[in-house]
Each structure stands twice: as structure tokens, then as C-alpha cells.
mmCIF file of N, CA and C in Angstrom:
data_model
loop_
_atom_site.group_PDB
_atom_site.id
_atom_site.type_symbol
_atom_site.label_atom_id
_atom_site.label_comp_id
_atom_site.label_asym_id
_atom_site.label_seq_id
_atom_site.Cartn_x
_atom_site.Cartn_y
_atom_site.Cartn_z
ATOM 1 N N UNK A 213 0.846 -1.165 0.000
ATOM 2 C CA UNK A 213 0.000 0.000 0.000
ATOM 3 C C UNK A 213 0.895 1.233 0.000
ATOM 4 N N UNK A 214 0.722 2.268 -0.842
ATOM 5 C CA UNK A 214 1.612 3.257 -1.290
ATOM 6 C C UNK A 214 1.543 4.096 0.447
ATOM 7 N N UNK A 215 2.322 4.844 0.763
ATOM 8 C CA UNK A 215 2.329 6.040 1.742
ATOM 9 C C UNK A 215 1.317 6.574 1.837
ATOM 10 N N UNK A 216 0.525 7.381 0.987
ATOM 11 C CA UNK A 216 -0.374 8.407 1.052
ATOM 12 C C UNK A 216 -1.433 8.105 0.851
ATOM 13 N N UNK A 217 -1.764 6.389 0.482
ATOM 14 C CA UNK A 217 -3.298 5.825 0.954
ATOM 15 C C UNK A 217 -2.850 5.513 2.423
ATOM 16 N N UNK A 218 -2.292 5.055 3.077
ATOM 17 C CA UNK A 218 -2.202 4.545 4.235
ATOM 18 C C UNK A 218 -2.572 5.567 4.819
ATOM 19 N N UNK A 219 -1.789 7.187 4.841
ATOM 20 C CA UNK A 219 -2.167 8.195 5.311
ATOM 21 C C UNK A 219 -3.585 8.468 5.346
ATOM 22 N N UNK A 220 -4.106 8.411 4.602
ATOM 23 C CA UNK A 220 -5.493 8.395 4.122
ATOM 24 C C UNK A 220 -6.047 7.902 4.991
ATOM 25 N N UNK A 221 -6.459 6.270 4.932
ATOM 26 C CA UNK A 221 -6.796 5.416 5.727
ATOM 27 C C UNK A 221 -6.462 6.053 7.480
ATOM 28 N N UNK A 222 -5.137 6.046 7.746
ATOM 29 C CA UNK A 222 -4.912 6.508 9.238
ATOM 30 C C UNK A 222 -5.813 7.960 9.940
ATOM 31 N N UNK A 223 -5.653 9.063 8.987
ATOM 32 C CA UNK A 223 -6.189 10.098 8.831
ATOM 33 C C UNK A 223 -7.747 10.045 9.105
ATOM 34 N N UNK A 224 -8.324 8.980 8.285
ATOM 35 C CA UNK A 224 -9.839 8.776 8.330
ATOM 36 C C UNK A 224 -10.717 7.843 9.710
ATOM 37 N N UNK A 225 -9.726 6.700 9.694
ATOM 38 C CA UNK A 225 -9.542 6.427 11.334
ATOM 39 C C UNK A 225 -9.692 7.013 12.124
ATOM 40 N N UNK A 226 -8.349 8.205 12.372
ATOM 41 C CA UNK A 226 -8.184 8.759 13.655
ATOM 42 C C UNK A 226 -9.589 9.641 13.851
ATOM 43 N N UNK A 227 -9.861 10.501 12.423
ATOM 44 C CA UNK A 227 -11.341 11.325 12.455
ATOM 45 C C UNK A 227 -12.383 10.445 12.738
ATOM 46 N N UNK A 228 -12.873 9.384 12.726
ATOM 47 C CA UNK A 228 -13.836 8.192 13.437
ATOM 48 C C UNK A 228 -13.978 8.000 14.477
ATOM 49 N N UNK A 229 -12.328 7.686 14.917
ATOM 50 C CA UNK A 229 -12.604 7.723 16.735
ATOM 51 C C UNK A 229 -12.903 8.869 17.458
ATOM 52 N N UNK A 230 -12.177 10.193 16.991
ATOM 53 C CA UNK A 230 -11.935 11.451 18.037
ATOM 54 C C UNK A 230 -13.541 12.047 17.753
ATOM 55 N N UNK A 231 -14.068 11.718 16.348
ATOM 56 C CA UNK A 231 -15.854 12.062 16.262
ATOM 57 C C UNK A 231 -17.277 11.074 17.667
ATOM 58 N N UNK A 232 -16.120 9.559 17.414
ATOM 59 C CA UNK A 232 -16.843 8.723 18.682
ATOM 60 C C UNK A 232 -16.826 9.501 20.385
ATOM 61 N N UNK A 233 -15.475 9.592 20.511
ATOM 62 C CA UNK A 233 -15.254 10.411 21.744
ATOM 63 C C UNK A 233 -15.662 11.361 21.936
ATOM 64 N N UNK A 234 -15.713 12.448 21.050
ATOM 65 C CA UNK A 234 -16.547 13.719 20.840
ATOM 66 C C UNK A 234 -18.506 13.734 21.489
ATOM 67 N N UNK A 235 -18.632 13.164 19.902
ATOM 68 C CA UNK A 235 -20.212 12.317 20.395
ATOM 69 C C UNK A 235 -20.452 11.625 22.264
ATOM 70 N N UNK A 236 -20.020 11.010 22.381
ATOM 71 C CA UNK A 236 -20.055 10.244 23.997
ATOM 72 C C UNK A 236 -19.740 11.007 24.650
ATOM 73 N N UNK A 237 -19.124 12.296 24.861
ATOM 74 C CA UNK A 237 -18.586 13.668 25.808
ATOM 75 C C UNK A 237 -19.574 13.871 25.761
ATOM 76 N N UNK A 238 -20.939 14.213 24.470
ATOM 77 C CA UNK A 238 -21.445 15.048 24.228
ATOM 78 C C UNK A 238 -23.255 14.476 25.194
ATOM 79 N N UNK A 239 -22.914 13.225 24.596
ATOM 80 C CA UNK A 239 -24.036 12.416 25.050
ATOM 81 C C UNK A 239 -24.297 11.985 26.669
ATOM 82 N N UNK A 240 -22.901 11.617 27.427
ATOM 83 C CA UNK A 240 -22.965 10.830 28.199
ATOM 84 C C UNK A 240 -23.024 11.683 29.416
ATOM 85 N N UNK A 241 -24.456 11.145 30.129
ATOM 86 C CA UNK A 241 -24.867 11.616 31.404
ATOM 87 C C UNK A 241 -23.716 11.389 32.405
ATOM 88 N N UNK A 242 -23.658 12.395 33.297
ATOM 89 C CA UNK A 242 -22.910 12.410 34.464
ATOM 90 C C UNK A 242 -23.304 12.794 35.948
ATOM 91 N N UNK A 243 -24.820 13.217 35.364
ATOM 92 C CA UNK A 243 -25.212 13.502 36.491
ATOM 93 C C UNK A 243 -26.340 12.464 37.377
ATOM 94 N N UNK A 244 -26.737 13.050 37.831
ATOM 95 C CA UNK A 244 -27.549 11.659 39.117
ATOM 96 C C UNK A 244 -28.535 11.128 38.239
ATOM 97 N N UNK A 245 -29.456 11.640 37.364
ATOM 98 C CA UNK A 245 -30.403 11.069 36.267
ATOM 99 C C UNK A 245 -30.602 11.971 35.250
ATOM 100 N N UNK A 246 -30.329 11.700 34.087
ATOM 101 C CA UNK A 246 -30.345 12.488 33.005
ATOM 102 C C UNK A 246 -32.147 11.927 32.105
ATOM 103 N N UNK A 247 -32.812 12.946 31.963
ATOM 104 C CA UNK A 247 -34.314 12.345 31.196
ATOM 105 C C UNK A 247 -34.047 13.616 30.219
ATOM 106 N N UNK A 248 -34.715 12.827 28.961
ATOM 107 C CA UNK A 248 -35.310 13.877 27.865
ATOM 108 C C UNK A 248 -36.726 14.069 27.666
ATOM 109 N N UNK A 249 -37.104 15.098 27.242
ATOM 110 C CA UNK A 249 -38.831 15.090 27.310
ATOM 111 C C UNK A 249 -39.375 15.403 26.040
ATOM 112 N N UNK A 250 -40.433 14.944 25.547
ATOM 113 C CA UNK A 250 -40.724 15.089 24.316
ATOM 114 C C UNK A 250 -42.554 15.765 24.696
ATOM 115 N N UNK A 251 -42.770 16.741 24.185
ATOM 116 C CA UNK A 251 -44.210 17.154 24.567
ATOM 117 C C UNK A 251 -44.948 17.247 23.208
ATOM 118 N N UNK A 252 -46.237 16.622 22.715
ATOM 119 C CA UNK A 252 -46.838 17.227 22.347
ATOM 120 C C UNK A 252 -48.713 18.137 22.834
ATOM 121 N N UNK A 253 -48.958 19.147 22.032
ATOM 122 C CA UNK A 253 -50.092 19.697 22.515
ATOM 123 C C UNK A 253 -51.229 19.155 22.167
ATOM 124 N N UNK A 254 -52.232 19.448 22.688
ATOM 125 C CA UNK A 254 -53.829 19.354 21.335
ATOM 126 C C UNK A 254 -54.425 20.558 22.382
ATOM 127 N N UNK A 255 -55.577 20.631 21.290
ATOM 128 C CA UNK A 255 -56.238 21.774 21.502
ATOM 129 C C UNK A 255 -57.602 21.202 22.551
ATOM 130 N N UNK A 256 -58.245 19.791 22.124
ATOM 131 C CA UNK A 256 -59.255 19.485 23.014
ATOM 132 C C UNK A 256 -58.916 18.033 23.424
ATOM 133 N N UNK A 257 -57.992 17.564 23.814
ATOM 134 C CA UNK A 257 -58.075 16.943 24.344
ATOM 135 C C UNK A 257 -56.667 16.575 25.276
ATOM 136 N N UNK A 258 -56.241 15.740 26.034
ATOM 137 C CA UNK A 258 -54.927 15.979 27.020
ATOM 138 C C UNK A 258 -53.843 16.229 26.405
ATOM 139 N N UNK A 259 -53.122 17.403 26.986
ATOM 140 C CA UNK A 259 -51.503 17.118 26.138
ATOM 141 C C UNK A 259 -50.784 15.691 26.740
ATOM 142 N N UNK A 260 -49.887 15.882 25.857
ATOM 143 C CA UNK A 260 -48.906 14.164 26.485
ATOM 144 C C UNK A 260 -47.337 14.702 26.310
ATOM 145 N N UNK A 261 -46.982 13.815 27.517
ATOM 146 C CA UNK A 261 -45.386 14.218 27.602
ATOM 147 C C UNK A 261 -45.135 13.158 27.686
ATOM 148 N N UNK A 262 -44.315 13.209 27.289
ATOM 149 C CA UNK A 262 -43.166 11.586 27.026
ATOM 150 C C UNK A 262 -41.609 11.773 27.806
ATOM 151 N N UNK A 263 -41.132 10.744 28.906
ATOM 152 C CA UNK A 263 -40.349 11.533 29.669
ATOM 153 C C UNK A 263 -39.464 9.863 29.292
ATOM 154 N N UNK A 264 -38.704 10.141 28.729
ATOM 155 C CA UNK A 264 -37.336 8.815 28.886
ATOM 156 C C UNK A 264 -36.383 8.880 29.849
ATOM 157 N N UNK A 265 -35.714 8.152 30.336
ATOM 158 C CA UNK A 265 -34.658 8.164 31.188
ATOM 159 C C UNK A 265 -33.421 7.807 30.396
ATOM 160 N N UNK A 266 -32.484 8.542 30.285
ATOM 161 C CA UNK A 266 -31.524 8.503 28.718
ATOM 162 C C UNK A 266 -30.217 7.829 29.754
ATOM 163 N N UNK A 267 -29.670 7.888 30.916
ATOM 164 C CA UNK A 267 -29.035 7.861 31.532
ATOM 165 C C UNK A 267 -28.735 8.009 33.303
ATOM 166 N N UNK A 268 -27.460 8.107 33.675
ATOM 167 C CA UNK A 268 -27.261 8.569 35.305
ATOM 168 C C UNK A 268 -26.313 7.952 36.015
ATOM 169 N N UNK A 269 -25.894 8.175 37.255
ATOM 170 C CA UNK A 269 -25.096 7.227 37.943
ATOM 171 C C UNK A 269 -25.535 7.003 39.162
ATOM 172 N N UNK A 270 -27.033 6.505 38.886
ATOM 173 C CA UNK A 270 -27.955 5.755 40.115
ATOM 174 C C UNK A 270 -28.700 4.725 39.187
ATOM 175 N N UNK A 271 -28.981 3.917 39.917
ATOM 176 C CA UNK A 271 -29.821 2.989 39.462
ATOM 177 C C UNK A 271 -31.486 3.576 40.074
ATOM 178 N N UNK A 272 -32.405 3.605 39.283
ATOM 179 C CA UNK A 272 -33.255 3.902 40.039
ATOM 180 C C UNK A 272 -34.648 3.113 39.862
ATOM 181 N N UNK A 273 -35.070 2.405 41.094
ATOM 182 C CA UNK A 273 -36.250 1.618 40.865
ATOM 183 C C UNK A 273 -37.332 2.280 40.410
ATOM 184 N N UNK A 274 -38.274 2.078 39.611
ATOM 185 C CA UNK A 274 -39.430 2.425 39.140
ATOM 186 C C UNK A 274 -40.879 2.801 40.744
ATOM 187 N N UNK A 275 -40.578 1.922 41.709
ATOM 188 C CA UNK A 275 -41.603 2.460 42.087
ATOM 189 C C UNK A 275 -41.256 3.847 43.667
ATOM 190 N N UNK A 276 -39.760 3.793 43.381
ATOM 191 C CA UNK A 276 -38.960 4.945 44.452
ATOM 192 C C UNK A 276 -39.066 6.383 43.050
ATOM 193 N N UNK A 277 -39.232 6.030 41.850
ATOM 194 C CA UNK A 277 -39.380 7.554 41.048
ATOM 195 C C UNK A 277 -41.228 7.735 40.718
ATOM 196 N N UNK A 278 -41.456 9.007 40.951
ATOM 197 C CA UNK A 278 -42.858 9.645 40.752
ATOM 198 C C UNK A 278 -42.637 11.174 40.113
ATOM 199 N N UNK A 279 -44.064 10.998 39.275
ATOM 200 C CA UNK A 279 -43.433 12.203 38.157
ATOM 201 C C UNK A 279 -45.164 12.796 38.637
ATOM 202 N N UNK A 280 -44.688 14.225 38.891
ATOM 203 C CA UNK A 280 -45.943 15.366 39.358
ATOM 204 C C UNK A 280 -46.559 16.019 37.849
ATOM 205 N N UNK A 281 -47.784 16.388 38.557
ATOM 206 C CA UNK A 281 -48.594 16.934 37.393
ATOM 207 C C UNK A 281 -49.381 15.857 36.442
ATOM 208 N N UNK A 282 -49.105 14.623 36.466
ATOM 209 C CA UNK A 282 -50.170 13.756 35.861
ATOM 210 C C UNK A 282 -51.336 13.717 35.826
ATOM 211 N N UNK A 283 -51.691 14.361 34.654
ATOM 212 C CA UNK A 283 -53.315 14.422 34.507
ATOM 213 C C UNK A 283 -54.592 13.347 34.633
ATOM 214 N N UNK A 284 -54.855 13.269 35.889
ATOM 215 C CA UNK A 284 -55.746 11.713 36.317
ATOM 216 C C UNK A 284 -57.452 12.361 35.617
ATOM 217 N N UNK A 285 -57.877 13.462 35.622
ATOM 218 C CA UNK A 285 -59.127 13.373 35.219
ATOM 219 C C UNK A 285 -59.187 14.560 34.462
ATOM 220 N N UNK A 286 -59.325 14.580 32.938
ATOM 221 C CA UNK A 286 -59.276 15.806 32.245
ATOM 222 C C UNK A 286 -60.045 16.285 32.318
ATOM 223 N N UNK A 287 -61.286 15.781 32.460
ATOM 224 C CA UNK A 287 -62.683 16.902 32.267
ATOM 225 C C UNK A 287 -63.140 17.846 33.540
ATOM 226 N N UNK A 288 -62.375 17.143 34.694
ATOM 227 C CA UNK A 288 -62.634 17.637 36.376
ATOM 228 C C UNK A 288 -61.126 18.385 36.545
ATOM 229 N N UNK A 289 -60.294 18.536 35.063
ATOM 230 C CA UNK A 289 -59.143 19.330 35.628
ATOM 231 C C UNK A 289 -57.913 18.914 36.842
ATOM 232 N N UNK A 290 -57.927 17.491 37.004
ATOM 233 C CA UNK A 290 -57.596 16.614 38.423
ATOM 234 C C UNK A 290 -56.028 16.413 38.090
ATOM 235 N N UNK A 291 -55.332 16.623 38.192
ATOM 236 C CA UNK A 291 -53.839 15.945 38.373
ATOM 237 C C UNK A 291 -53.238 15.448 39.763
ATOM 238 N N UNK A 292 -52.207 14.454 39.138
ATOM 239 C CA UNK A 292 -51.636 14.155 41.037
ATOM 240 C C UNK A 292 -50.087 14.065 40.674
ATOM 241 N N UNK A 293 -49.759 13.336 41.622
ATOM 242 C CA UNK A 293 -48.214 12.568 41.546
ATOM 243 C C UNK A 293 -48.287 11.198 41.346
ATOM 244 N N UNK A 294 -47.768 10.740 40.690
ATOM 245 C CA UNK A 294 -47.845 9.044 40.262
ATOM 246 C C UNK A 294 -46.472 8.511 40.061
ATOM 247 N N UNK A 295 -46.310 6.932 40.529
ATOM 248 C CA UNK A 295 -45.267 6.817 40.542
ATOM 249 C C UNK A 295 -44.943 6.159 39.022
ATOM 250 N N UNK A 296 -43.743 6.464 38.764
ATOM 251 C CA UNK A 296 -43.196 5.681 36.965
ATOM 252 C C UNK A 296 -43.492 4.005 37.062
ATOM 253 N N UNK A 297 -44.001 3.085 38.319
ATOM 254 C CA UNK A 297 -44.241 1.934 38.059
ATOM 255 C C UNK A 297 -45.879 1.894 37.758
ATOM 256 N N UNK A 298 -46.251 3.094 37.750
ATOM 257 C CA UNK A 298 -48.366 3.029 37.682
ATOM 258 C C UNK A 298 -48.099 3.466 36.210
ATOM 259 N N UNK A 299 -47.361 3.993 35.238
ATOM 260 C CA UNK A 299 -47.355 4.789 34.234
ATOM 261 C C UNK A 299 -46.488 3.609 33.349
ATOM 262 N N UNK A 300 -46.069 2.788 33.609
ATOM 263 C CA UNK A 300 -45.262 2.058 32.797
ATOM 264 C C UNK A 300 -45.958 0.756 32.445
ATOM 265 N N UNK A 301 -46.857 0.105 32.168
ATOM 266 C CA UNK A 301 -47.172 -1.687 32.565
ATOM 267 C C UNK A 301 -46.229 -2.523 32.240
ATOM 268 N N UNK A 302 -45.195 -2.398 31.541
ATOM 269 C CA UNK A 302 -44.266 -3.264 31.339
ATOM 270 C C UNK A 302 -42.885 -3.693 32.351
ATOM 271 N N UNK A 303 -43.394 -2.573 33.468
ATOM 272 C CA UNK A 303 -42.218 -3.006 34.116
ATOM 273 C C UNK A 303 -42.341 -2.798 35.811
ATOM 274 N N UNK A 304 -41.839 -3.768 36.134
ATOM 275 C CA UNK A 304 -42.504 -4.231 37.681
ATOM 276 C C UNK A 304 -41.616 -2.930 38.449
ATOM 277 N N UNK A 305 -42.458 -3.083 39.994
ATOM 278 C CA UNK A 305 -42.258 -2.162 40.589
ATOM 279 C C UNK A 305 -40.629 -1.944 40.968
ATOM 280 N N UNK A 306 -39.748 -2.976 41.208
ATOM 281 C CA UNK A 306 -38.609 -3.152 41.590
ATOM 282 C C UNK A 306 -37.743 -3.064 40.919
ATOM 283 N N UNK A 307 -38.219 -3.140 39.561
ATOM 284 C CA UNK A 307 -37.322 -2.659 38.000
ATOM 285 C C UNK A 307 -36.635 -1.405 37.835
ATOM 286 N N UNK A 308 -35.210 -1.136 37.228
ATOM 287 C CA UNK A 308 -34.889 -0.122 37.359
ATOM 288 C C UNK A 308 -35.425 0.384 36.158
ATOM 289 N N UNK A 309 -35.509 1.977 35.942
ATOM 290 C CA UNK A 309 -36.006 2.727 34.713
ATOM 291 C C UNK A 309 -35.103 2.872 34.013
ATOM 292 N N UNK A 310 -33.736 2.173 33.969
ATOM 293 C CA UNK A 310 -32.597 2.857 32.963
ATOM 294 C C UNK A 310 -33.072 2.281 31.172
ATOM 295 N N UNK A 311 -33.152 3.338 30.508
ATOM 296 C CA UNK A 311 -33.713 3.892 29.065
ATOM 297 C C UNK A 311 -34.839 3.439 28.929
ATOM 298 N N UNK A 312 -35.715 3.630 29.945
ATOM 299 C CA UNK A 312 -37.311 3.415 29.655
ATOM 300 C C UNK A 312 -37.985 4.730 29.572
ATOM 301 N N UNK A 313 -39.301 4.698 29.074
ATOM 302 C CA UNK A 313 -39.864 5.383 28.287
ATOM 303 C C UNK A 313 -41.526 5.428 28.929
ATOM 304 N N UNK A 314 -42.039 6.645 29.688
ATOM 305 C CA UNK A 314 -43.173 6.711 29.797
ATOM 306 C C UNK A 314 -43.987 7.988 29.342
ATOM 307 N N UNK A 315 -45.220 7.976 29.039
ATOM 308 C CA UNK A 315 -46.166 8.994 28.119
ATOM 309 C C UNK A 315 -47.343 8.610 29.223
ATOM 310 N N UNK A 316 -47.862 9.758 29.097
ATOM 311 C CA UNK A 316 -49.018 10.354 30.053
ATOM 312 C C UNK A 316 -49.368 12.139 29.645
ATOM 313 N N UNK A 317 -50.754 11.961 30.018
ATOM 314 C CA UNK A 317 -51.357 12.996 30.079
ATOM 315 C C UNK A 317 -51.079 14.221 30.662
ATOM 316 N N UNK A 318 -51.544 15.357 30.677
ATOM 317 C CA UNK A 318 -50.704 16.622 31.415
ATOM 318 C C UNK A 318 -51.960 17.163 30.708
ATOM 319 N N UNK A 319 -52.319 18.658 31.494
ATOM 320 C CA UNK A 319 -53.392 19.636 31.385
ATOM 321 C C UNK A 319 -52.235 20.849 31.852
ATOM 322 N N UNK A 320 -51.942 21.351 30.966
ATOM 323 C CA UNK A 320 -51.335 22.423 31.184
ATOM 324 C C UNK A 320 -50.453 23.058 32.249
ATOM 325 N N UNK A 321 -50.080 21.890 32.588
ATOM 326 C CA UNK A 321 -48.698 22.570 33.655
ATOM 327 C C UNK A 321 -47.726 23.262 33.433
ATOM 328 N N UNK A 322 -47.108 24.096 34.511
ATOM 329 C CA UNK A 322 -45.708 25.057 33.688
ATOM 330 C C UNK A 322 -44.884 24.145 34.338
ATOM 331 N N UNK A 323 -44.941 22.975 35.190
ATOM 332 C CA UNK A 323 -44.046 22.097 34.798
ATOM 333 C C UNK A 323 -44.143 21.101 35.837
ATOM 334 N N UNK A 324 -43.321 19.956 35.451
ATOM 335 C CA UNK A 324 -43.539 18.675 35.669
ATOM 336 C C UNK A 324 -42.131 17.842 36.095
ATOM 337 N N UNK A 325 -42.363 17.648 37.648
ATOM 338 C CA UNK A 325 -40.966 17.511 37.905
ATOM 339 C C UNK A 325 -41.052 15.644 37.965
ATOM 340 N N UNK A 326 -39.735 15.355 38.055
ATOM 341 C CA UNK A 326 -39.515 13.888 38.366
ATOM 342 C C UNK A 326 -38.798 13.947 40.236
ATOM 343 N N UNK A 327 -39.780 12.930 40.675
ATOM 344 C CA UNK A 327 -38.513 12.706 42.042
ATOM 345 C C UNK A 327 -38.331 11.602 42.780
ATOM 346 N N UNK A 328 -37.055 11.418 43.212
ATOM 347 C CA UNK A 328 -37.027 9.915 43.396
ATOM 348 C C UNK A 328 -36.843 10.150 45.478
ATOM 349 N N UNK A 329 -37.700 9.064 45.730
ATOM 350 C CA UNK A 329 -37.878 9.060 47.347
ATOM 351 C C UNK A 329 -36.915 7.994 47.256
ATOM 352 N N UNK A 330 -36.170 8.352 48.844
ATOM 353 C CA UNK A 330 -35.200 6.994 49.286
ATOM 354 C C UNK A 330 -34.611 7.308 50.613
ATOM 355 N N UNK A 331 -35.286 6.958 51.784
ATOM 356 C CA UNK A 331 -35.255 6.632 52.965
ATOM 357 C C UNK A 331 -35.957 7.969 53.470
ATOM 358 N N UNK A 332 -37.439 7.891 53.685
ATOM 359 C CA UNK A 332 -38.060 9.311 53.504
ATOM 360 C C UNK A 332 -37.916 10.429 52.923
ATOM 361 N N UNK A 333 -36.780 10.742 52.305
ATOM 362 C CA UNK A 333 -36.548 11.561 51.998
ATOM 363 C C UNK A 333 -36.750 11.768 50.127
ATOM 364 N N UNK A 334 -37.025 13.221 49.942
ATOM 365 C CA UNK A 334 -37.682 13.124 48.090
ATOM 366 C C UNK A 334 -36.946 14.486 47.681
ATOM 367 N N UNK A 335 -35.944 13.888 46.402
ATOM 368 C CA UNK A 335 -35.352 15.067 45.965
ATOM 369 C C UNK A 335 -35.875 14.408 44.335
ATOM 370 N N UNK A 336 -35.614 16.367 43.661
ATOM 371 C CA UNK A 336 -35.894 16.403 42.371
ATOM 372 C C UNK A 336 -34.651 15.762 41.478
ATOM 373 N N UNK A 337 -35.070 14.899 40.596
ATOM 374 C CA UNK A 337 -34.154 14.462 39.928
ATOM 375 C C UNK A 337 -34.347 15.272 38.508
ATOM 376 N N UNK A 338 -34.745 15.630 37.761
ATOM 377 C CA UNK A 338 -35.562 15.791 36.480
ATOM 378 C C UNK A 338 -36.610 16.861 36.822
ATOM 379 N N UNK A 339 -36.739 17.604 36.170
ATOM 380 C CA UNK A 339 -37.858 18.790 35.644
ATOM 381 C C UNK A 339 -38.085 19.025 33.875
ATOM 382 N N UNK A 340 -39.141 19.010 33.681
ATOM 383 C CA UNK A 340 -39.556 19.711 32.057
ATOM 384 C C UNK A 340 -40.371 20.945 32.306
ATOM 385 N N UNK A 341 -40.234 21.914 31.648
ATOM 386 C CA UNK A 341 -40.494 23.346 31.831
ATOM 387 C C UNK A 341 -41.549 23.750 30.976
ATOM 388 N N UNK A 342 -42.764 23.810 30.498
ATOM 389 C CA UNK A 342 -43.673 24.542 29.949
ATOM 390 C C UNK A 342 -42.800 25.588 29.137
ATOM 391 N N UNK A 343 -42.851 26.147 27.721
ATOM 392 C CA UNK A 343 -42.494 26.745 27.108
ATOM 393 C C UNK A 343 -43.667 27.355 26.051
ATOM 394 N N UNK A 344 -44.131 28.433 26.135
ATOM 395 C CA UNK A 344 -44.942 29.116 25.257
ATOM 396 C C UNK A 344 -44.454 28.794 23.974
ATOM 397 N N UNK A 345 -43.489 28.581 23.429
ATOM 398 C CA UNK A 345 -43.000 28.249 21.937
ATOM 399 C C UNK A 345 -43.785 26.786 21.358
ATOM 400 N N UNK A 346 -43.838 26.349 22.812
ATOM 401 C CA UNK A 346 -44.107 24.668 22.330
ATOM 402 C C UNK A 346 -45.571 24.491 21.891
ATOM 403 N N UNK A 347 -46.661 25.668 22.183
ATOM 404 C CA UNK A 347 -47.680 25.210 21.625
ATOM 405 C C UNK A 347 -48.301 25.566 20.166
#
């Protein structure tokens, strides 16, 4: 193989990996739980948020995380707190949520936090923010 394909080849390599490393800096959670949220609106009937768990460096059981603002009765305007094992059916209470995926209802909240309880105590892991752009 002549010099200056090899270069080539090495050159195109090295740009593959340092783009992999790049990407995974870019991607990779570091903090206690990383979620993404996906919202859409309607006009008459519930909005829905879709809240994934993309990452973290906790394991966290499904029925120690509860996500506020869940719209339990749209027409009576009713929301509560529910935990991610009532919102999920596929996955038992003791299951951890790492890259699972739950959708639920919402009536117009300016926002909707996630929080995980663990030995009485309940801190926010996750928040999604209401944004006037989004509707």
C-alpha cells in the first residue's frame, strides 16, 4: 500500500474515533439522572409528555421515582403525583427505569418535575419546563 493511501486510511480512522469520543462527551450523562422530554399539545383533548430516562449514575427503581402533574381526570381538571411503576405496565415495581420510556397525560402545567424518594426523603431528579413556543 503506497504512503499516502495509508495516510489516508490513518487520517480517516483517527477522524472516526476522536468524532466517537466527541459524540459520547457530548451524550454521556454524568449527572444523578439524566431524562429527555418530548411534549406534544392538542387543543381538546390531554396534552402528552413523554419523559425517557436517557441515563445517570444511580440505578433507580421504578416504584422509588414519581413524576408530578399527571393528569388523572381531564374533564374535572384533576392531576396528582404518580409513581413511573403506575405509568409504565411493562415493568414491575422493583425494576430499574434505565432507558425506559413513559407517556401520560398533562393539562397544562408550567411544569412537571420527576422525584425519586429513598429513605423518607424526596429530591428532584428531572424537571420539564412549559415553554410558550411549544404550543
Amino acid at each position: 500500500m503506497s504512503p499516502k493511501r495509508r495516510a489516508v486510511i490513518l487520517l480517516g480512522a483517527g477522524a472516526v474515533g476522536f468524532g466517537a469520543l466527541g459524540y459520547r462527551e457530548l451524550t454521556d450523562c454524568e449527572e444523578f439522572a439524566c431524562f429527555a422530554f418530548d411534549y406534544q399539545g392538542a387543543d381538546d383533548a390531554p396534552n402528552r409528555l413523554t419523559i425517557e430516562h436517557t441515563g445517570g449514575t444511580e440505578q433507580l427503581r421504578a416504584e422509588d421515582v414519581f413524576v408530578t402533574n399527571v393528569s388523572t381526570d381531564y374533564e374535572a381538571g384533576e392531576s396528582d403525583t404518580v409513581a413511573w411503576a403506575e405509568l409504565d405496565d411493562d415493568l414491575g415495581s422493583s425494576d430499574a427505569i434505565n432507558g425506559e420510556a413513559v407517556q401520560f397525560p398533562i393539562r397544562f402545567p408550567d411544569i412537571v418535575t420527576i422525584r425519586w424518594r429513598r429513605d423518607d426523603d424526596e429530591e428532584v431528579v428531572g424537571a420539564w419546563v412549559y415553554d410558550d413556543d411549544e404550543r
